[in-house]
């Protein structure tokens, strides 16, 4: 009989403690600890990826004034806002567990299990490449992973409830750009179990039980509730102090960059198209784009998938990526064309200040 996997629930904690546990458990996994499924929750926190700069990604003054802790993850990815309304899940496993080193394939498999857990709660969840979980085109969870030696950490979230406006204020978006339309647009792209199930919103324990069942079936394993080992506790106590300090949080800090927010509106033969784009002007990258308007498109999720494909993309690759995106799928847009969407996006970028034109090469 195979060795049971360990099940850990480390509860609601400050960000620095959760990061310290990630580090301790990953090192323990490398040293031969049992494969582990961990559940975690955060006190209000702004988390940056391992290689990111807090000053570039976050509104530090807002976080400090609102009592939102700032921390840096041991994994990559973008800046996140986390609080009590989310459940985090993490797999600490031997790198051979998924029989592949392809992170896209690992994402597909791990997210597929989480999707089945949410479906058992009555939610029409689905996997959205590269690494999101959605319900009818609206994101309900994000995931990501990293190898470290012979160990793999793959982690994800489930939104039970979420404050979209607070998330936008935590990120370094200029205050004058946080219009009602921008907030409403972000809300259209995110959903929660509370929004979907209302009075039948499941408890944290119910969601976790559904995920445990789905991971057990998907991986063909049994789970056994456990606790930290003595060695893990020792590592945790050491890292808890280190990862609460500014030396860890701001280790990768760089001078603050302005993230320019550009927008454009155009009436096309296929309808009205509105684009809002956030551009890292120093690196010449399109950080995020939101496409809305009055037009027909089927499947409806196409716009959400296109936005995901354009995320954190070098500006010079926009045409290439949009071309490949539409070449690889069947989409009915009536009179709207991919060139129409590209045109409005380029028009938005051209509205940046002259000094920004020079830096992004528009």
CSV table of C-alpha atoms in Angstrom, one decimal:
chain,number,residue,atom,x,y,z
A,1,UNK,CA,0.0,0.0,0.0
A,2,UNK,CA,1.4,3.4,-0.9
A,3,UNK,CA,2.4,5.9,1.7
A,4,UNK,CA,-0.4,8.3,2.6
A,5,UNK,CA,0.1,11.9,1.7
A,6,UNK,CA,0.2,14.4,4.5
A,7,UNK,CA,-2.7,16.9,4.8
A,8,UNK,CA,-1.9,20.2,6.6
A,9,UNK,CA,-4.2,23.1,7.5
A,10,UNK,CA,-2.1,25.9,8.8
A,11,UNK,CA,-5.1,28.3,9.2
A,12,UNK,CA,-5.2,32.1,9.0
A,13,UNK,CA,-1.8,33.7,9.4
A,14,UNK,CA,0.2,36.8,8.6
A,15,UNK,CA,1.9,36.8,5.2
A,16,UNK,CA,5.4,36.5,6.6
A,17,UNK,CA,4.4,33.3,8.5
A,18,UNK,CA,2.8,31.8,5.4
A,19,UNK,CA,5.9,32.6,3.3
A,20,UNK,CA,8.1,31.1,6.0
A,21,UNK,CA,6.0,27.9,6.0
A,22,UNK,CA,6.3,27.7,2.2
A,23,UNK,CA,10.1,27.8,2.5
A,24,UNK,CA,10.3,25.3,5.3
A,25,UNK,CA,8.0,22.8,3.7
A,26,UNK,CA,9.7,23.0,0.3
A,27,UNK,CA,13.1,22.4,1.9
A,28,UNK,CA,11.6,19.5,3.9
A,29,UNK,CA,10.1,18.0,0.7
A,30,UNK,CA,13.6,18.1,-0.9
A,31,UNK,CA,14.9,16.2,2.2
A,32,UNK,CA,12.4,13.4,1.7
A,33,UNK,CA,9.3,14.5,3.7
A,34,UNK,CA,6.0,13.0,2.6
A,35,UNK,CA,4.2,14.6,-0.3
A,36,UNK,CA,1.9,17.2,1.2
A,37,UNK,CA,-1.3,19.1,0.5
A,38,UNK,CA,-1.4,22.3,2.5
A,39,UNK,CA,-4.3,24.7,3.0
A,40,UNK,CA,-3.6,28.3,4.1
A,41,UNK,CA,-5.3,31.6,4.5
A,42,UNK,CA,-4.0,35.2,4.8
A,43,UNK,CA,-4.6,38.2,7.0
A,44,UNK,CA,-4.8,41.2,4.6
A,45,UNK,CA,-1.6,41.0,2.5
A,46,UNK,CA,0.0,42.3,-0.6
A,47,UNK,CA,2.3,39.7,-2.1
A,48,UNK,CA,4.9,40.2,-4.8
A,49,UNK,CA,6.6,37.5,-6.8
A,50,UNK,CA,10.1,36.5,-5.9
A,51,UNK,CA,11.8,38.6,-8.7
A,52,UNK,CA,9.5,41.6,-8.3
A,53,UNK,CA,10.1,45.0,-6.7
A,54,UNK,CA,7.6,46.1,-4.1
A,55,UNK,CA,8.1,49.8,-4.9
A,56,UNK,CA,7.3,49.1,-8.6
A,57,UNK,CA,4.3,46.8,-8.1
A,58,UNK,CA,2.5,48.1,-5.0
A,59,UNK,CA,1.1,51.3,-3.5
A,60,UNK,CA,3.2,51.1,-0.4
A,61,UNK,CA,1.6,54.1,1.3
A,62,UNK,CA,-1.9,52.7,0.8
A,63,UNK,CA,-0.8,49.3,2.2
A,64,UNK,CA,0.7,50.9,5.2
A,65,UNK,CA,-2.2,53.2,5.9
A,66,UNK,CA,-4.7,50.3,5.6
A,67,UNK,CA,-2.6,47.9,7.7
A,68,UNK,CA,-2.0,45.5,4.7
A,69,UNK,CA,1.1,43.5,5.2
A,70,UNK,CA,3.7,43.4,2.4
A,71,UNK,CA,5.6,40.3,1.7
A,72,UNK,CA,7.7,38.6,-1.1
A,73,UNK,CA,6.9,35.0,-2.2
A,74,UNK,CA,9.5,32.3,-2.8
A,75,UNK,CA,7.8,31.6,-6.1
A,76,UNK,CA,7.5,33.9,-9.2
A,77,UNK,CA,4.5,35.5,-10.7
A,78,UNK,CA,2.8,38.8,-10.3
A,79,UNK,CA,1.6,40.9,-7.4
A,80,UNK,CA,-1.5,39.7,-5.5
A,81,UNK,CA,-3.9,40.9,-2.8
A,82,UNK,CA,-4.9,38.2,-0.4
A,83,UNK,CA,-7.2,38.3,2.7
A,84,UNK,CA,-9.6,36.1,4.7
A,85,UNK,CA,-11.9,35.7,1.7
A,86,UNK,CA,-9.6,33.4,-0.1
A,87,UNK,CA,-8.4,29.8,0.5
A,88,UNK,CA,-4.9,28.9,-0.6
A,89,UNK,CA,-4.0,25.3,-1.5
A,90,UNK,CA,-0.4,24.1,-2.1
A,91,UNK,CA,1.1,20.8,-3.2
A,92,UNK,CA,4.7,20.0,-2.0
A,93,UNK,CA,5.6,17.0,-4.0
A,94,UNK,CA,8.5,15.0,-5.5
A,95,UNK,CA,9.1,16.5,-9.0
A,96,UNK,CA,8.3,13.1,-10.6
A,97,UNK,CA,4.7,13.1,-9.2
A,98,UNK,CA,3.2,14.6,-12.4
A,99,UNK,CA,5.6,12.6,-14.7
A,100,UNK,CA,6.6,15.8,-16.6
A,101,UNK,CA,8.7,18.8,-16.2
A,102,UNK,CA,6.4,20.9,-18.4
A,103,UNK,CA,4.8,23.5,-16.1
A,104,UNK,CA,2.0,24.0,-18.6
A,105,UNK,CA,1.1,20.3,-18.4
A,106,UNK,CA,1.4,20.4,-14.6
A,107,UNK,CA,-0.9,23.4,-14.5
A,108,UNK,CA,-3.4,21.6,-16.6
A,109,UNK,CA,-3.4,18.5,-14.4
A,110,UNK,CA,-3.4,20.3,-11.0
A,111,UNK,CA,-6.0,22.9,-12.1
A,112,UNK,CA,-8.1,20.1,-13.5
A,113,UNK,CA,-8.3,18.5,-10.0
A,114,UNK,CA,-9.2,21.8,-8.4
A,115,UNK,CA,-11.8,22.3,-11.1
A,116,UNK,CA,-13.4,19.0,-10.2
A,117,UNK,CA,-13.5,20.0,-6.6
A,118,UNK,CA,-15.3,23.2,-7.3
A,119,UNK,CA,-17.7,21.4,-9.7
A,120,UNK,CA,-18.7,19.2,-6.8
A,121,UNK,CA,-19.9,22.3,-5.0
A,122,UNK,CA,-22.2,23.2,-7.9
A,123,UNK,CA,-19.9,25.6,-9.7
A,124,UNK,CA,-19.3,25.4,-13.5
A,125,UNK,CA,-15.5,25.8,-13.1
A,126,UNK,CA,-13.0,25.3,-15.9
A,127,UNK,CA,-9.3,25.5,-16.5
A,128,UNK,CA,-8.1,28.6,-18.5
A,129,UNK,CA,-4.5,28.4,-19.8
A,130,UNK,CA,-2.0,29.4,-18.7
A,131,UNK,CA,-2.8,28.9,-15.1
A,132,UNK,CA,-6.2,30.3,-14.1
A,133,UNK,CA,-9.5,28.7,-13.0
A,134,UNK,CA,-12.6,30.4,-14.2
A,135,UNK,CA,-16.4,30.2,-14.2
A,136,UNK,CA,-18.0,31.2,-17.5
A,137,UNK,CA,-15.0,33.4,-18.4
A,138,UNK,CA,-14.6,35.0,-14.9
A,139,UNK,CA,-11.6,34.2,-12.8
A,140,UNK,CA,-12.2,32.4,-9.5
A,141,UNK,CA,-8.7,31.3,-8.8
A,142,UNK,CA,-5.1,31.7,-9.9
A,143,UNK,CA,-2.3,29.1,-9.7
A,144,UNK,CA,1.5,28.9,-10.2
A,145,UNK,CA,4.4,26.6,-9.5
A,146,UNK,CA,8.1,26.2,-9.3
A,147,UNK,CA,10.7,23.5,-9.2
A,148,UNK,CA,13.4,23.6,-6.5
A,149,UNK,CA,15.9,20.7,-6.9
A,150,UNK,CA,13.9,17.5,-6.8
A,151,UNK,CA,10.8,19.1,-5.3
A,152,UNK,CA,7.9,20.9,-6.8
A,153,UNK,CA,5.6,23.5,-5.2
A,154,UNK,CA,2.4,24.1,-7.0
A,155,UNK,CA,-0.1,26.5,-5.4
A,156,UNK,CA,-3.5,28.0,-6.1
A,157,UNK,CA,-6.3,30.1,-4.6
A,158,UNK,CA,-10.1,29.9,-4.5
A,159,UNK,CA,-12.1,33.1,-4.1
A,160,UNK,CA,-14.9,32.7,-1.6
A,161,UNK,CA,-15.3,36.4,-1.3
A,162,UNK,CA,-13.1,39.3,-2.7
A,163,UNK,CA,-12.8,43.0,-2.5
A,164,UNK,CA,-11.9,44.0,-6.1
A,165,UNK,CA,-11.6,47.7,-5.4
A,166,UNK,CA,-9.2,47.1,-2.6
A,167,UNK,CA,-7.1,44.9,-4.8
A,168,UNK,CA,-6.9,47.6,-7.4
A,169,UNK,CA,-5.8,50.2,-4.8
A,170,UNK,CA,-3.1,47.9,-3.5
A,171,UNK,CA,-1.5,47.6,-7.0
A,172,UNK,CA,0.3,50.7,-8.3
A,173,UNK,CA,-2.4,52.0,-10.5
A,174,UNK,CA,-2.6,55.8,-10.5
A,175,UNK,CA,-5.6,57.0,-8.3
A,176,UNK,CA,-7.0,59.2,-11.1
A,177,UNK,CA,-7.3,56.0,-13.3
A,178,UNK,CA,-9.3,54.1,-10.7
A,179,UNK,CA,-12.6,55.2,-12.2
A,180,UNK,CA,-15.9,53.5,-11.6
A,181,UNK,CA,-15.7,52.0,-15.1
A,182,UNK,CA,-12.2,50.6,-14.4
A,183,UNK,CA,-13.5,49.0,-11.2
A,184,UNK,CA,-16.6,47.7,-12.9
A,185,UNK,CA,-14.5,46.3,-15.7
A,186,UNK,CA,-12.3,44.4,-13.2
A,187,UNK,CA,-15.4,43.1,-11.4
A,188,UNK,CA,-16.7,41.7,-14.7
A,189,UNK,CA,-13.5,39.5,-14.9
A,190,UNK,CA,-13.6,38.1,-11.4
A,191,UNK,CA,-16.2,36.0,-9.5
A,192,UNK,CA,-16.4,34.4,-6.1
A,193,UNK,CA,-18.3,31.5,-4.6
A,194,UNK,CA,-20.4,34.0,-2.7
A,195,UNK,CA,-21.4,35.7,-5.9
A,196,UNK,CA,-22.2,32.4,-7.6
A,197,UNK,CA,-23.9,30.6,-4.7
A,198,UNK,CA,-25.3,33.5,-2.6
A,199,UNK,CA,-27.1,32.0,0.5
A,200,UNK,CA,-25.6,28.6,-0.2
A,201,UNK,CA,-22.0,29.8,0.0
A,202,UNK,CA,-20.0,26.9,1.3
A,203,UNK,CA,-17.8,27.2,4.4
A,204,UNK,CA,-14.0,27.1,4.3
A,205,UNK,CA,-14.2,23.6,5.7
A,206,UNK,CA,-16.6,22.5,3.0
A,207,UNK,CA,-14.4,23.9,0.2
A,208,UNK,CA,-11.3,22.3,1.6
A,209,UNK,CA,-13.0,18.9,1.9
A,210,UNK,CA,-14.1,19.1,-1.8
A,211,UNK,CA,-10.6,19.9,-2.9
A,212,UNK,CA,-9.1,17.1,-0.8
A,213,UNK,CA,-11.5,14.6,-2.4
A,214,UNK,CA,-10.7,15.9,-5.9
A,215,UNK,CA,-6.9,15.8,-5.3
A,216,UNK,CA,-7.2,12.3,-3.8
A,217,UNK,CA,-9.1,11.0,-6.8
A,218,UNK,CA,-7.0,12.8,-9.3
A,219,UNK,CA,-3.6,11.7,-7.8
A,220,UNK,CA,-4.8,8.2,-6.8
A,221,UNK,CA,-3.7,8.7,-3.2
A,222,UNK,CA,-5.0,8.8,0.4
A,223,UNK,CA,-4.6,11.8,2.7
A,224,UNK,CA,-3.8,11.6,6.3
A,225,UNK,CA,-4.1,14.7,8.6
A,226,UNK,CA,-0.7,15.6,10.0
A,227,UNK,CA,1.4,18.4,11.5
A,228,UNK,CA,4.8,20.0,11.0
A,229,UNK,CA,7.8,17.8,11.9
A,230,UNK,CA,10.3,19.0,14.5
A,231,UNK,CA,12.8,19.9,11.7
A,232,UNK,CA,10.1,21.9,9.8
A,233,UNK,CA,9.2,23.8,13.0
A,234,UNK,CA,12.8,24.7,13.5
A,235,UNK,CA,13.1,26.0,9.9
A,236,UNK,CA,9.8,27.8,10.2
A,237,UNK,CA,10.9,29.7,13.4
A,238,UNK,CA,14.1,30.8,11.7
A,239,UNK,CA,12.4,31.9,8.4
A,240,UNK,CA,9.5,33.6,10.2
A,241,UNK,CA,11.8,36.2,11.6
A,242,UNK,CA,13.8,36.6,8.3
A,243,UNK,CA,10.8,36.9,6.0
A,244,UNK,CA,9.1,39.5,8.2
A,245,UNK,CA,12.0,41.9,7.7
A,246,UNK,CA,12.6,44.6,5.2
A,247,UNK,CA,15.8,42.9,4.0
A,248,UNK,CA,13.7,40.0,2.6
A,249,UNK,CA,10.7,42.0,1.4
A,250,UNK,CA,12.7,44.7,-0.4
A,251,UNK,CA,15.7,42.6,-1.4
A,252,UNK,CA,14.8,42.9,-5.1
A,253,UNK,CA,13.6,46.5,-4.8
A,254,UNK,CA,14.4,48.9,-7.6
A,255,UNK,CA,13.6,52.5,-8.2
A,256,UNK,CA,9.9,53.2,-8.7
A,257,UNK,CA,8.7,53.1,-12.2
A,258,UNK,CA,5.6,54.7,-13.6
A,259,UNK,CA,3.1,52.3,-15.0
A,260,UNK,CA,1.2,54.3,-17.6
A,261,UNK,CA,-2.5,53.7,-18.0
A,262,UNK,CA,-3.7,54.3,-21.6
A,263,UNK,CA,-7.2,54.1,-23.0
A,264,UNK,CA,-9.0,54.4,-26.4
A,265,UNK,CA,-12.5,54.2,-27.7
A,266,UNK,CA,-13.4,53.5,-31.3
A,267,UNK,CA,-16.6,52.8,-33.3
A,268,UNK,CA,-15.8,49.9,-35.7
A,269,UNK,CA,-18.0,48.3,-38.3
A,270,UNK,CA,-18.5,45.5,-35.7
A,271,UNK,CA,-19.5,47.8,-32.8
A,272,UNK,CA,-18.0,50.0,-30.2
A,273,UNK,CA,-14.6,48.8,-28.7
A,274,UNK,CA,-13.0,50.3,-25.6
A,275,UNK,CA,-9.5,49.3,-24.5
A,276,UNK,CA,-7.7,50.2,-21.3
A,277,UNK,CA,-4.0,49.2,-21.1
A,278,UNK,CA,-1.4,49.3,-18.4
A,279,UNK,CA,2.1,49.7,-19.7
A,280,UNK,CA,5.4,49.3,-18.0
A,281,UNK,CA,7.1,52.2,-19.8
A,282,UNK,CA,10.6,51.5,-18.7
A,283,UNK,CA,10.6,47.9,-19.9
A,284,UNK,CA,8.3,48.4,-22.9
A,285,UNK,CA,5.8,45.8,-21.7
A,286,UNK,CA,2.1,45.6,-21.8
A,287,UNK,CA,1.3,44.6,-18.2
A,288,UNK,CA,-2.5,44.2,-18.5
A,289,UNK,CA,-5.2,45.0,-21.0
A,290,UNK,CA,-9.0,45.2,-20.6
A,291,UNK,CA,-11.2,45.1,-23.7
A,292,UNK,CA,-14.9,46.0,-23.4
A,293,UNK,CA,-17.5,47.5,-25.6
A,294,UNK,CA,-20.7,46.9,-27.5
A,295,UNK,CA,-19.9,44.1,-30.0
A,296,UNK,CA,-20.7,40.4,-30.7
A,297,UNK,CA,-18.2,37.7,-30.2
A,298,UNK,CA,-18.6,33.9,-29.8
A,299,UNK,CA,-17.3,32.1,-27.8
A,300,UNK,CA,-17.8,34.9,-25.3
A,301,UNK,CA,-14.7,33.8,-23.4
A,302,UNK,CA,-12.5,34.8,-26.4
A,303,UNK,CA,-11.9,38.3,-25.0
A,304,UNK,CA,-10.9,37.0,-21.6
A,305,UNK,CA,-8.5,34.5,-23.2
A,306,UNK,CA,-7.0,37.3,-25.4
A,307,UNK,CA,-6.4,39.5,-22.4
A,308,UNK,CA,-4.6,36.6,-20.7
A,309,UNK,CA,-2.4,36.0,-23.8
A,310,UNK,CA,-1.4,39.7,-23.8
A,311,UNK,CA,-0.5,39.9,-20.1
A,312,UNK,CA,3.1,41.0,-19.4
A,313,UNK,CA,4.0,41.0,-23.1
A,314,UNK,CA,6.7,43.0,-24.9
A,315,UNK,CA,5.1,45.7,-26.9
A,316,UNK,CA,6.8,44.7,-30.1
A,317,UNK,CA,5.2,41.2,-29.9
A,318,UNK,CA,1.6,42.5,-29.7
A,319,UNK,CA,0.8,42.0,-33.4
A,320,UNK,CA,2.5,38.6,-33.5
A,321,UNK,CA,0.6,37.3,-30.4
A,322,UNK,CA,-2.8,38.6,-31.5
A,323,UNK,CA,-2.3,37.1,-35.0
A,324,UNK,CA,-1.4,33.7,-33.6
A,325,UNK,CA,-4.2,33.8,-31.1
A,326,UNK,CA,-6.9,34.2,-33.7
A,327,UNK,CA,-5.2,31.9,-36.2
A,328,UNK,CA,-5.5,29.1,-33.7
A,329,UNK,CA,-9.2,29.2,-33.0
A,330,UNK,CA,-12.7,29.5,-34.6
A,331,UNK,CA,-14.3,32.8,-33.5
A,332,UNK,CA,-17.5,34.4,-34.8
A,333,UNK,CA,-17.2,38.3,-34.5
A,334,UNK,CA,-19.7,39.3,-37.2
A,335,UNK,CA,-18.2,42.5,-38.7
A,336,UNK,CA,-15.5,42.9,-36.0
A,337,UNK,CA,-12.0,41.8,-37.0
A,338,UNK,CA,-8.8,41.1,-35.1
A,339,UNK,CA,-7.3,44.1,-36.9
A,340,UNK,CA,-10.0,46.3,-35.3
A,341,UNK,CA,-9.0,45.1,-31.8
A,342,UNK,CA,-5.4,45.7,-32.6
A,343,UNK,CA,-6.1,49.1,-33.9
A,344,UNK,CA,-7.8,50.3,-30.8
A,345,UNK,CA,-5.1,48.8,-28.6
A,346,UNK,CA,-2.3,50.6,-30.6
A,347,UNK,CA,-4.4,53.8,-30.4
A,348,UNK,CA,-4.6,53.5,-26.7
A,349,UNK,CA,-0.8,53.0,-26.4
A,350,UNK,CA,-0.2,56.1,-28.6
A,351,UNK,CA,-2.1,58.2,-26.1
A,352,UNK,CA,0.8,58.0,-23.7
A,353,UNK,CA,2.8,61.1,-22.9
A,354,UNK,CA,5.5,62.0,-25.4
A,355,UNK,CA,8.3,61.0,-23.0
A,356,UNK,CA,6.6,57.6,-22.7
A,357,UNK,CA,6.4,57.2,-26.5
A,358,UNK,CA,10.2,57.4,-26.5
A,359,UNK,CA,10.6,54.8,-23.8
A,360,UNK,CA,8.2,52.2,-25.1
A,361,UNK,CA,9.1,52.7,-28.8
A,362,UNK,CA,5.6,53.5,-30.0
